[in-house]
mmCIF file of C-alpha atoms and ligand atoms in Angstrom:
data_model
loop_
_atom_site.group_PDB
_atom_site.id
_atom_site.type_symbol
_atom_site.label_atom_id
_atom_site.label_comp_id
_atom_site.label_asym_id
_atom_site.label_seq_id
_atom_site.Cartn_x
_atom_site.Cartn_y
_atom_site.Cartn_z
ATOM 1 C CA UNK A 156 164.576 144.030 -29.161
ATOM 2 C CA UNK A 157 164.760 140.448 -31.244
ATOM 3 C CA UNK A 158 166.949 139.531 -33.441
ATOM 4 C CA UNK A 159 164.639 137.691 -36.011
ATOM 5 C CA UNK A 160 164.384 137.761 -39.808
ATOM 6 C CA UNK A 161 160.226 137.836 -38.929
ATOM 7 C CA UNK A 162 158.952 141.256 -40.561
ATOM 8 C CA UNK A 163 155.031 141.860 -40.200
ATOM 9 C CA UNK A 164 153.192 141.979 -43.415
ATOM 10 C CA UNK A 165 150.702 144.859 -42.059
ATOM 11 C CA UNK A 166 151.494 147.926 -40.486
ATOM 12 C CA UNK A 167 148.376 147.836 -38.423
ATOM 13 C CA UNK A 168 147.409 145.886 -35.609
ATOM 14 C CA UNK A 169 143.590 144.633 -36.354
ATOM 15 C CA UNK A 170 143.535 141.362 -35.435
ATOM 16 C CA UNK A 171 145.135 138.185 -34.664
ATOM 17 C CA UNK A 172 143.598 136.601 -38.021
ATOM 18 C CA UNK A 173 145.290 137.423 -40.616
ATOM 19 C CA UNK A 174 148.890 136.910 -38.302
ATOM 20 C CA UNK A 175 151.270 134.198 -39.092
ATOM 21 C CA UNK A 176 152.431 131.970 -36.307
ATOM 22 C CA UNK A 177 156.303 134.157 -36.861
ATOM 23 C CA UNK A 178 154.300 137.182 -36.569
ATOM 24 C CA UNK A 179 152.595 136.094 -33.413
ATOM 25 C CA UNK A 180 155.654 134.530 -31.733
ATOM 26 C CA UNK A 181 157.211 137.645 -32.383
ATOM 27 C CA UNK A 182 154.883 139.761 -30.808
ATOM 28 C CA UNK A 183 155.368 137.609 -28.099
ATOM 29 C CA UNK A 184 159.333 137.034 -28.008
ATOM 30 C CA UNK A 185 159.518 141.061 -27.505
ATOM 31 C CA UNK A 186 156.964 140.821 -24.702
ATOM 32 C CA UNK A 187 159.177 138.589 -23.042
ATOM 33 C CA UNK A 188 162.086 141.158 -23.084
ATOM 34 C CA UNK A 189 160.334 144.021 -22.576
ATOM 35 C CA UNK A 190 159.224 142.584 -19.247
ATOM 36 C CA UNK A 191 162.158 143.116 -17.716
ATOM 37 C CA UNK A 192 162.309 147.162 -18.282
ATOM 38 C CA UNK A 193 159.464 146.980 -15.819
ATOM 39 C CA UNK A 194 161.353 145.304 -13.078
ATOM 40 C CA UNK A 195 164.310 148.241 -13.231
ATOM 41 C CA UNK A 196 163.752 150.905 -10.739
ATOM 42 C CA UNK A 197 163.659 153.348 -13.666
ATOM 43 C CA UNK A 198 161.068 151.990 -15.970
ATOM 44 C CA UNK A 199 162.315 154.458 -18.711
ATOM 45 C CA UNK A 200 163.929 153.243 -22.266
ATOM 46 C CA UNK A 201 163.987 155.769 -24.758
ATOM 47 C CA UNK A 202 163.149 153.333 -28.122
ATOM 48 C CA UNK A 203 159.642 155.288 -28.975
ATOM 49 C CA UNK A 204 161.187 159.077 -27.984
ATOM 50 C CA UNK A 205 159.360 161.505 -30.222
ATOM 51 C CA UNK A 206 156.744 159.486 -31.030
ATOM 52 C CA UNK A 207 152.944 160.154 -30.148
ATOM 53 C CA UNK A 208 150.397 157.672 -29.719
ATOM 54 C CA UNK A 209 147.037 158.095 -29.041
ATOM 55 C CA UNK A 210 144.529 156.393 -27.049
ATOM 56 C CA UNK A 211 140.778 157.118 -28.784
ATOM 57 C CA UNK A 212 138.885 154.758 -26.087
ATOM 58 C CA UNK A 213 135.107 155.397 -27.215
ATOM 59 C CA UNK A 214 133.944 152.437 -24.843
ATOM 60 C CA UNK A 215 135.032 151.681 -21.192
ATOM 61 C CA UNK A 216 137.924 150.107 -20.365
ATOM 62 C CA UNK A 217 140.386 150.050 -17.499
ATOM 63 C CA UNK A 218 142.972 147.542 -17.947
ATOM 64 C CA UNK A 219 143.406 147.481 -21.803
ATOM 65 C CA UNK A 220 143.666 151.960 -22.249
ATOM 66 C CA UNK A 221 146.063 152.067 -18.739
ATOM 67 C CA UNK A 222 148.376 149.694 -20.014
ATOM 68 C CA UNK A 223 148.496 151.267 -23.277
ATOM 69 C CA UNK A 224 149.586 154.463 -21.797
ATOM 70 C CA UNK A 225 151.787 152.580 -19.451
ATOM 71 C CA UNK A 226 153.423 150.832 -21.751
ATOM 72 C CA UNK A 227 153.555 154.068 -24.315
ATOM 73 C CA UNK A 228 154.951 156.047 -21.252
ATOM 74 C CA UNK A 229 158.103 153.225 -20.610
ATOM 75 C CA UNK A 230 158.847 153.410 -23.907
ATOM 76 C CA UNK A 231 159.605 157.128 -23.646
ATOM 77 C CA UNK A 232 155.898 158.063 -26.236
ATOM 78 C CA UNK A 233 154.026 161.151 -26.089
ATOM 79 C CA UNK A 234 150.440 159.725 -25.151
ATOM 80 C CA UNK A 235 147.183 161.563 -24.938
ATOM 81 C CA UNK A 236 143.922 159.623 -24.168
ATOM 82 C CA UNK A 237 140.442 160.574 -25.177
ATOM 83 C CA UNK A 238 137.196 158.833 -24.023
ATOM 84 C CA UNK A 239 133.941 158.855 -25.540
ATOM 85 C CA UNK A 240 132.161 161.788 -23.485
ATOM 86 C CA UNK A 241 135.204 163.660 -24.622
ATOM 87 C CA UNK A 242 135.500 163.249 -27.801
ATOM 88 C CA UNK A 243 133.571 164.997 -30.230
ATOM 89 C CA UNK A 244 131.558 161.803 -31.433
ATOM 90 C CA UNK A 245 129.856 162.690 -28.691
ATOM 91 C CA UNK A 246 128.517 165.886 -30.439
ATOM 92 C CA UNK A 247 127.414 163.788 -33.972
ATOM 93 C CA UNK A 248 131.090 163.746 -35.350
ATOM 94 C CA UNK A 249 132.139 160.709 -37.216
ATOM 95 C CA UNK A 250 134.447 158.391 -36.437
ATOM 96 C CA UNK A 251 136.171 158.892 -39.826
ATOM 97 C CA UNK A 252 136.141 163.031 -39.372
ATOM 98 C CA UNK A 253 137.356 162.557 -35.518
ATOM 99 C CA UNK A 254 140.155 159.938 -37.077
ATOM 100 C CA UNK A 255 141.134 162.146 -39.638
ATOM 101 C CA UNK A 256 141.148 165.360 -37.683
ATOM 102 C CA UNK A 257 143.577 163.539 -35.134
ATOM 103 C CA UNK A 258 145.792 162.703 -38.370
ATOM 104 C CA UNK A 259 146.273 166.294 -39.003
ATOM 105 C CA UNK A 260 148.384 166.528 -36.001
ATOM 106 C CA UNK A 261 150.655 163.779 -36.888
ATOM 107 C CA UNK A 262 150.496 160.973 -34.267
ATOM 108 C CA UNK A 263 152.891 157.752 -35.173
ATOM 109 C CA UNK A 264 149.736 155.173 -33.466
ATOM 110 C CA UNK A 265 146.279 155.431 -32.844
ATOM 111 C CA UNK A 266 145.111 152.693 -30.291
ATOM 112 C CA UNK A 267 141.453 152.531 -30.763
ATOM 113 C CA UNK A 268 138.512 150.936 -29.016
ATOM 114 C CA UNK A 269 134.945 151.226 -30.499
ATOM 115 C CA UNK A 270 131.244 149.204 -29.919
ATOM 116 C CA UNK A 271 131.395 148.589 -33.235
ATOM 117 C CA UNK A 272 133.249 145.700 -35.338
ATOM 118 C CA UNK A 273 135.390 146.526 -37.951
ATOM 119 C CA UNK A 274 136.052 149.964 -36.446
ATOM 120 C CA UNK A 275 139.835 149.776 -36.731
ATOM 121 C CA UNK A 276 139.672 148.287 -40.104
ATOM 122 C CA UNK A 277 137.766 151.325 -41.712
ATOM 123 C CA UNK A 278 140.248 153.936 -39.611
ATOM 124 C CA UNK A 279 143.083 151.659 -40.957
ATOM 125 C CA UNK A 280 141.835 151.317 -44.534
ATOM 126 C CA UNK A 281 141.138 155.970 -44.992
ATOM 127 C CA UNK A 282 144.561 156.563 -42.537
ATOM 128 C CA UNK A 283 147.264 157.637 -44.414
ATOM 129 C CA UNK A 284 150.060 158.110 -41.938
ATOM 130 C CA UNK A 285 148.807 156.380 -38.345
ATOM 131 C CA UNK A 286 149.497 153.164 -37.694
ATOM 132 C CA UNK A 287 146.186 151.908 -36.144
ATOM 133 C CA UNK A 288 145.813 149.151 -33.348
ATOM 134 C CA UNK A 289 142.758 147.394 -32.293
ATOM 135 C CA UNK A 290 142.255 148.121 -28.550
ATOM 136 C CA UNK A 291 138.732 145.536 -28.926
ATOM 137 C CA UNK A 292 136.032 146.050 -31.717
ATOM 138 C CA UNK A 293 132.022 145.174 -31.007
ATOM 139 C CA UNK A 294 132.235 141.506 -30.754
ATOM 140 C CA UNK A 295 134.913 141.341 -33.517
ATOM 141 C CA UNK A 296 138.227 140.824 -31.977
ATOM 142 C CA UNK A 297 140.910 142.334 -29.335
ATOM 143 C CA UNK A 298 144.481 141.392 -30.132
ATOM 144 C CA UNK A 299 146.320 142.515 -27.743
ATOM 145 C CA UNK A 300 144.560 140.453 -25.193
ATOM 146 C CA UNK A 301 144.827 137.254 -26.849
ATOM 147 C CA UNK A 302 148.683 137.907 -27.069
ATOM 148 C CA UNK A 303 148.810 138.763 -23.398
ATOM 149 C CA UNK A 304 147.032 135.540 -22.226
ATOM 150 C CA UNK A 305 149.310 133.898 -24.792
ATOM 151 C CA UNK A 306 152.542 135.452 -23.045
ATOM 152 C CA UNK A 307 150.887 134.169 -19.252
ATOM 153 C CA UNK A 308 150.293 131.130 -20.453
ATOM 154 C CA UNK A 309 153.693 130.325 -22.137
ATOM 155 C CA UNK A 310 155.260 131.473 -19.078
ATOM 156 C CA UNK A 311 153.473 129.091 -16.716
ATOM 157 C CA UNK A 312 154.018 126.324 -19.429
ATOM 158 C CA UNK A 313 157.456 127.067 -19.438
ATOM 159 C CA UNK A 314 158.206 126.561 -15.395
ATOM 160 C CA UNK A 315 156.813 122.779 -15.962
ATOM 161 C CA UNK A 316 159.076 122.238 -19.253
ATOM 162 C CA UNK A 317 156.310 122.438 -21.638
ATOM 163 C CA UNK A 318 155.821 124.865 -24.836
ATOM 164 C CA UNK A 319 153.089 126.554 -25.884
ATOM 165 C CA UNK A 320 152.072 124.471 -28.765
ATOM 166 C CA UNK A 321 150.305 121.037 -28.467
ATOM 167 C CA UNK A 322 148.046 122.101 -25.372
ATOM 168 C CA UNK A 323 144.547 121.743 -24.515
ATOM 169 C CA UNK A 324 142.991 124.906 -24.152
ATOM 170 C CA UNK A 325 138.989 125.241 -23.223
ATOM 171 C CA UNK A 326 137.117 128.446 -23.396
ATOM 172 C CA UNK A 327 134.026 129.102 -21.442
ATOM 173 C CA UNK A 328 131.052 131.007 -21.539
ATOM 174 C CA UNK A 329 129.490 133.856 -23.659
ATOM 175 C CA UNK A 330 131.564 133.273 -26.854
ATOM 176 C CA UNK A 331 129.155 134.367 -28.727
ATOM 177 C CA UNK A 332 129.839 137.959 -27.785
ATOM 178 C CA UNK A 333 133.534 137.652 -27.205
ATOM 179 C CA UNK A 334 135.973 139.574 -28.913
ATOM 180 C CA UNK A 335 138.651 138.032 -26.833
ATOM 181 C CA UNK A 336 137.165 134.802 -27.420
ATOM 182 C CA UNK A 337 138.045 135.233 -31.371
ATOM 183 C CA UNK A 338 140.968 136.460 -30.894
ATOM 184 C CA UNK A 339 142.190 133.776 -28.960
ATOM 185 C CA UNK A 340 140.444 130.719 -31.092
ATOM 186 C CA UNK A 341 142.766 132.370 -33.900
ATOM 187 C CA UNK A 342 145.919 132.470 -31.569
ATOM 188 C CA UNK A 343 145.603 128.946 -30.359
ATOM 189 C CA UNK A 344 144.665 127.582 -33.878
ATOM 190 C CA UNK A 345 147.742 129.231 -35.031
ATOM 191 C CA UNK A 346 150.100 127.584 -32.270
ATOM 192 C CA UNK A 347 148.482 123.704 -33.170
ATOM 193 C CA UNK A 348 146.283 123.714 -29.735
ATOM 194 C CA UNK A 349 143.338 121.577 -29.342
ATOM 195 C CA UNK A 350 140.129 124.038 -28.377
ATOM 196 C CA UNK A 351 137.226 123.399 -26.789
ATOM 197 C CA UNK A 352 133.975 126.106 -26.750
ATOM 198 C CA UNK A 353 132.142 125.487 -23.577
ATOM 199 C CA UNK A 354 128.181 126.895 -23.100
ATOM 200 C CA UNK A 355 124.837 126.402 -23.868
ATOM 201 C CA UNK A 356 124.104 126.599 -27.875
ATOM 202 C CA UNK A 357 122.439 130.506 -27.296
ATOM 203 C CA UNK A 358 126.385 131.585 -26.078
ATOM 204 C CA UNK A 359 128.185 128.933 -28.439
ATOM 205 C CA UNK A 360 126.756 128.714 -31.683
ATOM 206 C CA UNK A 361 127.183 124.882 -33.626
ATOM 207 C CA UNK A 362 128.101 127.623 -36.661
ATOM 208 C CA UNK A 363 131.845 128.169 -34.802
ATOM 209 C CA UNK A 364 132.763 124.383 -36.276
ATOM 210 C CA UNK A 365 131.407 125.251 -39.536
ATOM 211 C CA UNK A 366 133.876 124.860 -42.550
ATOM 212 C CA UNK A 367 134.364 128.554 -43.828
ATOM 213 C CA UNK A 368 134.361 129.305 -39.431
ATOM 214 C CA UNK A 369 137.025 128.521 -37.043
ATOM 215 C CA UNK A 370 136.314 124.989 -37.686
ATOM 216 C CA UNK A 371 137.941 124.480 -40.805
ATOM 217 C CA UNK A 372 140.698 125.653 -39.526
ATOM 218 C CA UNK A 373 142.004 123.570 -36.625
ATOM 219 C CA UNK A 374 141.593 121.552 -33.807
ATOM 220 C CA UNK A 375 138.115 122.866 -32.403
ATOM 221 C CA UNK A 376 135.246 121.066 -30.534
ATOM 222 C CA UNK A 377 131.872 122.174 -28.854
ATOM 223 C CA UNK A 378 130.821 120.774 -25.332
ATOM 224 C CA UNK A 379 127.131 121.645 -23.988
ATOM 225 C CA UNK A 380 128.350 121.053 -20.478
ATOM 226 C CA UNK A 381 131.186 122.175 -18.007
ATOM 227 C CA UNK A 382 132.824 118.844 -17.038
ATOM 228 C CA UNK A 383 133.002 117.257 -20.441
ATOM 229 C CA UNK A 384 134.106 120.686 -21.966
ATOM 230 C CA UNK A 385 137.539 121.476 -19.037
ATOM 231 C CA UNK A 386 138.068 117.789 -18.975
ATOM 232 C CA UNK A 387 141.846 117.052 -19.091
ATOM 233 C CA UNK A 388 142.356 120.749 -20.116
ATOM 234 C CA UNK A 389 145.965 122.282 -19.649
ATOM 235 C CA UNK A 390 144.241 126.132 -19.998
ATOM 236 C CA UNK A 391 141.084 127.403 -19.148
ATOM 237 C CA UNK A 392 139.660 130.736 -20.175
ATOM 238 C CA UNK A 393 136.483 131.990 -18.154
ATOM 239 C CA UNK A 394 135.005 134.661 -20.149
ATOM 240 C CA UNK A 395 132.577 137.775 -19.253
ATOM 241 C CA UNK A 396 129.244 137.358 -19.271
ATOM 242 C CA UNK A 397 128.960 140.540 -22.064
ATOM 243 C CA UNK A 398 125.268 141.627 -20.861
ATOM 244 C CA UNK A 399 125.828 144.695 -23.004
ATOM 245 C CA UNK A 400 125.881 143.138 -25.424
ATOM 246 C CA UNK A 401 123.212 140.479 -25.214
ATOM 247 C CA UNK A 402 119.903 142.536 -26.924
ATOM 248 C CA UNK A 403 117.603 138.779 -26.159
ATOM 249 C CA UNK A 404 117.458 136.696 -23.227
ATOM 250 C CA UNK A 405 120.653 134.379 -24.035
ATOM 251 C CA UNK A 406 120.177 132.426 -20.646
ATOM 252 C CA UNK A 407 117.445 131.733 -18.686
ATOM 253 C CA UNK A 408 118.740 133.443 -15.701
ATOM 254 C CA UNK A 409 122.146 133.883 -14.124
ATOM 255 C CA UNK A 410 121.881 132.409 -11.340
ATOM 256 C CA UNK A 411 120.512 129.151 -13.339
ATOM 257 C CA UNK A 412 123.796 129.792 -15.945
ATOM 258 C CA UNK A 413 126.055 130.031 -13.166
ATOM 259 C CA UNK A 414 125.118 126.860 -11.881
ATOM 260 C CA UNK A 415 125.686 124.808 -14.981
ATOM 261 C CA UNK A 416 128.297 127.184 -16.377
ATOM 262 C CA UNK A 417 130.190 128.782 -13.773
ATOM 263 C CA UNK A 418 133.586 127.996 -13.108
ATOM 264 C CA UNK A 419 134.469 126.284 -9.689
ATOM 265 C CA UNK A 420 137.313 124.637 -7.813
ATOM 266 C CA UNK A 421 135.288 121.152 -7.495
ATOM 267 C CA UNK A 422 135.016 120.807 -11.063
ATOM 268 C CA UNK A 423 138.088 121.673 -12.183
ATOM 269 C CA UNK A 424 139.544 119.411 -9.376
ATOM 270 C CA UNK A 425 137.550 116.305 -10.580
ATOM 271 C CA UNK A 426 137.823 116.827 -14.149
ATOM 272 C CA UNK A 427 141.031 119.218 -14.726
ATOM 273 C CA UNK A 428 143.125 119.284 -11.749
ATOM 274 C CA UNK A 429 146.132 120.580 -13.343
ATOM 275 C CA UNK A 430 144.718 123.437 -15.218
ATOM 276 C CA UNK A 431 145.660 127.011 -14.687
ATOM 277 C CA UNK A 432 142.612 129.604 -15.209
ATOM 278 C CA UNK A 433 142.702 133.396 -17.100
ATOM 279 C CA UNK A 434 139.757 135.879 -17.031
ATOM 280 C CA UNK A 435 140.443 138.872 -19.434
ATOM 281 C CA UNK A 436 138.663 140.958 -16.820
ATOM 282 C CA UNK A 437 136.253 142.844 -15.567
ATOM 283 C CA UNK A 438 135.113 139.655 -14.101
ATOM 284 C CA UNK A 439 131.863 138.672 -12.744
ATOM 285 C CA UNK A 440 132.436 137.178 -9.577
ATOM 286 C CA UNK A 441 130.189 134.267 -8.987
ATOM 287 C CA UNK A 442 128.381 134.488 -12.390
ATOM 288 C CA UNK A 443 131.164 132.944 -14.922
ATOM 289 C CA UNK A 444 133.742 132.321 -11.968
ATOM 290 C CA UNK A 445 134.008 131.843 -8.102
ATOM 291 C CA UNK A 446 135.726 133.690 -6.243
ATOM 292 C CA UNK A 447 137.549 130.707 -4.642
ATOM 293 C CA UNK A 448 138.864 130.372 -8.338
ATOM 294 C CA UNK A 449 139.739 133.610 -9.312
ATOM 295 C CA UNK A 450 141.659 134.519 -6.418
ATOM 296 C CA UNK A 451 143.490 130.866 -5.965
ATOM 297 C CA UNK A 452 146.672 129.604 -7.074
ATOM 298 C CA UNK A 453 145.457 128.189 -9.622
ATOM 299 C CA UNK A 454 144.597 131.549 -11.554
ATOM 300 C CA UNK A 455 146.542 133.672 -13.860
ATOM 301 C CA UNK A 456 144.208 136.262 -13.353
ATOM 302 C CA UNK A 457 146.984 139.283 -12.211
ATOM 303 C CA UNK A 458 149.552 137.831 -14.098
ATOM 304 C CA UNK A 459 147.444 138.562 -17.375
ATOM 305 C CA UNK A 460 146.895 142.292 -16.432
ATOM 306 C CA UNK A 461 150.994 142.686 -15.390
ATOM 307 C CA UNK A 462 151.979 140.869 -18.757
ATOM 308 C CA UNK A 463 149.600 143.663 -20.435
ATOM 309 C CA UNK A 464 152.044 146.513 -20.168
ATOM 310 C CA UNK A 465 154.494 144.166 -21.708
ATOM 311 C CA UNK A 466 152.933 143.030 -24.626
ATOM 312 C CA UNK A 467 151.531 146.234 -24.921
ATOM 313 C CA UNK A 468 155.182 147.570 -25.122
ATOM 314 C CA UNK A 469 156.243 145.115 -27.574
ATOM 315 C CA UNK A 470 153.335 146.003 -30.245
ATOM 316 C CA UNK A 471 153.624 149.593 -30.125
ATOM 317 C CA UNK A 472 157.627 148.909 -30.045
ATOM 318 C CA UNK A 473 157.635 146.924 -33.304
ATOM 319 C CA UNK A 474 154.805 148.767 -35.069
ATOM 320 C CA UNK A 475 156.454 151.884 -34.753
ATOM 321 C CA UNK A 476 159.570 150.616 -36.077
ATOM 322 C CA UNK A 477 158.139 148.940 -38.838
ATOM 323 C CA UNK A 478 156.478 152.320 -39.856
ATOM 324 C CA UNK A 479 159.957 154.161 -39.774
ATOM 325 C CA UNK A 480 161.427 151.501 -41.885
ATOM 326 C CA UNK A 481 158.278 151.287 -44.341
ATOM 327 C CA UNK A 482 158.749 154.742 -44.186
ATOM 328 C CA UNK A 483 162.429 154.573 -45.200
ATOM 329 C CA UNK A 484 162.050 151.980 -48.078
ATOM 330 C CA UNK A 485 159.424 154.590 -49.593
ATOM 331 C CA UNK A 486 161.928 157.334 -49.378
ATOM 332 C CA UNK A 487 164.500 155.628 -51.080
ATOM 333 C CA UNK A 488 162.455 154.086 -54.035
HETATM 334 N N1 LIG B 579 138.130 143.514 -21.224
HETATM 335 C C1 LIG B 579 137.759 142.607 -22.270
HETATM 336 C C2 LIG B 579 137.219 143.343 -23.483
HETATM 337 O O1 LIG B 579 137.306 144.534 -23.551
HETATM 338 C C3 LIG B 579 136.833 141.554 -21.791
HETATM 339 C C4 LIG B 579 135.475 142.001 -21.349
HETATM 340 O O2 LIG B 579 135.163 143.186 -21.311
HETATM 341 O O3 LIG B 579 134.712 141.102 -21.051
HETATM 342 O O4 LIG B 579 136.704 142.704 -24.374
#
């Protein structure tokens, strides 16, 4: 859909480290124009006909596996979607025997979504033909949502004038069990933002600033408390309280959390009035966000999940190619 000279190094999706900033801007610059297919009355293109992709979803989700198959469906894709009661893991299979037995009948993509981390990586490293994407892995990393908050925030940066490098961008809550926080700290380190981790030391470990972590990388600070961590911040990211996650007692109690943690309209009025607000979803209403937040105009909150079928598009759009043309260079050598 771009015309750019940017060609991905991997075939995979697995994560946003690893990306370069082309790579990520051009996951992002196809995002952009695939956005517009949905507002046509037909949302039909045919770039992915005779291709099958397959959603292997073996933990819940509702907005990440829809807008896969949304986005696979646009595109013109063969999509099937199996969850975890239905799949034959279920029964004591592995995940490598269930991968490779879905090989055997030739699907272009597997989108995949597992408790575990590193999941994808060990269906991508034992796949021979499927291109595998990271649909969120254990507390590893999810991708595709970091480029979709990435796309809703550009956009909103772009109706003031501003781009999407240079800005302050705070993260708060449980990023200790985040996969999209991860995947995000590597986005916005890649694109020269300024990042601040927001919670108690139990949800943001001092180890994130350590030299061989995220802090030897960029522009990344800790705060131990709400105002100091939003203050003057151009983005911020609530994030899920991940209680299935959390095997100890990470906070006192929620209610005690959500007063010192939780974010409201009277803080970010005093301390970052001109801040726009994301949640990747499902969100906790009241714990790690008010309501009066959430649903106000100063949250990005539905944009995020619209943009999803769009950048969702735009990765299966450009990994597919970029198997035919691997594909293609193989042929001829
Ligand atoms: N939906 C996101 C994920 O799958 C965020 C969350 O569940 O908290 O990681």
């Amino acid at each position: 859909m771009t015309d750019t000279d940017c060609i991905l190094a991997s075939r995979h999706l697995l994560g946003i480290e690893g990306l370069t900033r082309e790579e990520l801007l051009l996951f992002l610059d196809n995002a952009d124009n695939f956005s517009e297919v949905m507002t046509r009355e037909i949302k039909k293109v045919p770039a992915l006909r005779g291709k099958t992709v397959i959603n292997l979803f073996l933990e819940p989700s509702t907005r990440t596996r829809s807008s896969f198959e949304i986005a696979a469906k646009i595109l013109s894709a063969d999509t099937i979607n199996i969850s975890g009661s239905e799949s034959s893991t279920s029964k004591g299979e592995t995940l490598l025997d269930t991968a490779h037995t879905l090989e055997a009948m030739n699907p272009d993509l597997l989108i995949i979504r597992h408790k575990e981390s590193g999941a994808p990586h060990l269906l991508a490293k034992h796949l021979k033909r499927t291109v595998v994407v990271n649909a969120g892995d254990g507390t590893h990393e999810h991708p595709t949502q970091a480029l979709l908050d990435c796309m809703t925030i550009r956009q909103h940066l772009r109706i003031k004038g501003r781009g999407l490098s240079g800005i302050k961008v705070a993260i708060v809550g449980d990023v200790r069990h985040s996969r999209v926080a991860r995947s995000n700290l590597y986005a916005h380190l890649l694109l020269g933002n300024e990042v601040t981790l927001v919670g108690p030391e139990t949800l943001v470990p001092q180890d994130f600033l350590g030299p061989k972590a995220f802090g030897g990388k960029g522009k990344i600070s800790i705060a131990r408390n709400l105002q100091d961590g939003v203050k003057g911040a151009d983005v911020v990211i609530c994030l899920r309280m991940q209680l299935e996650r959390q095997a100890g007692n990470y906070v006192p109690n929620l209610e005690e959390y959500s007063r010192e943690f939780g974010v409201s309209e009277r803080v970010l009025k005093a301390h970052a009035p001109d801040s726009v607000v994301l949640h990747p979803g499902p969100a906790n209403r009241g714990i790690e966000v008010s309501s009066e937040v959430l649903d106000g105009p100063r949250s990005l909150f539905r944009m995020q999940v619209h943009n999803g079928v769009a950048t969702r598009m735009a990765v299966l759009f450009l990994l597919a190619t970029h198997k035919d043309s691997t594909h293609k260079e193989l042929a001829a050598a």
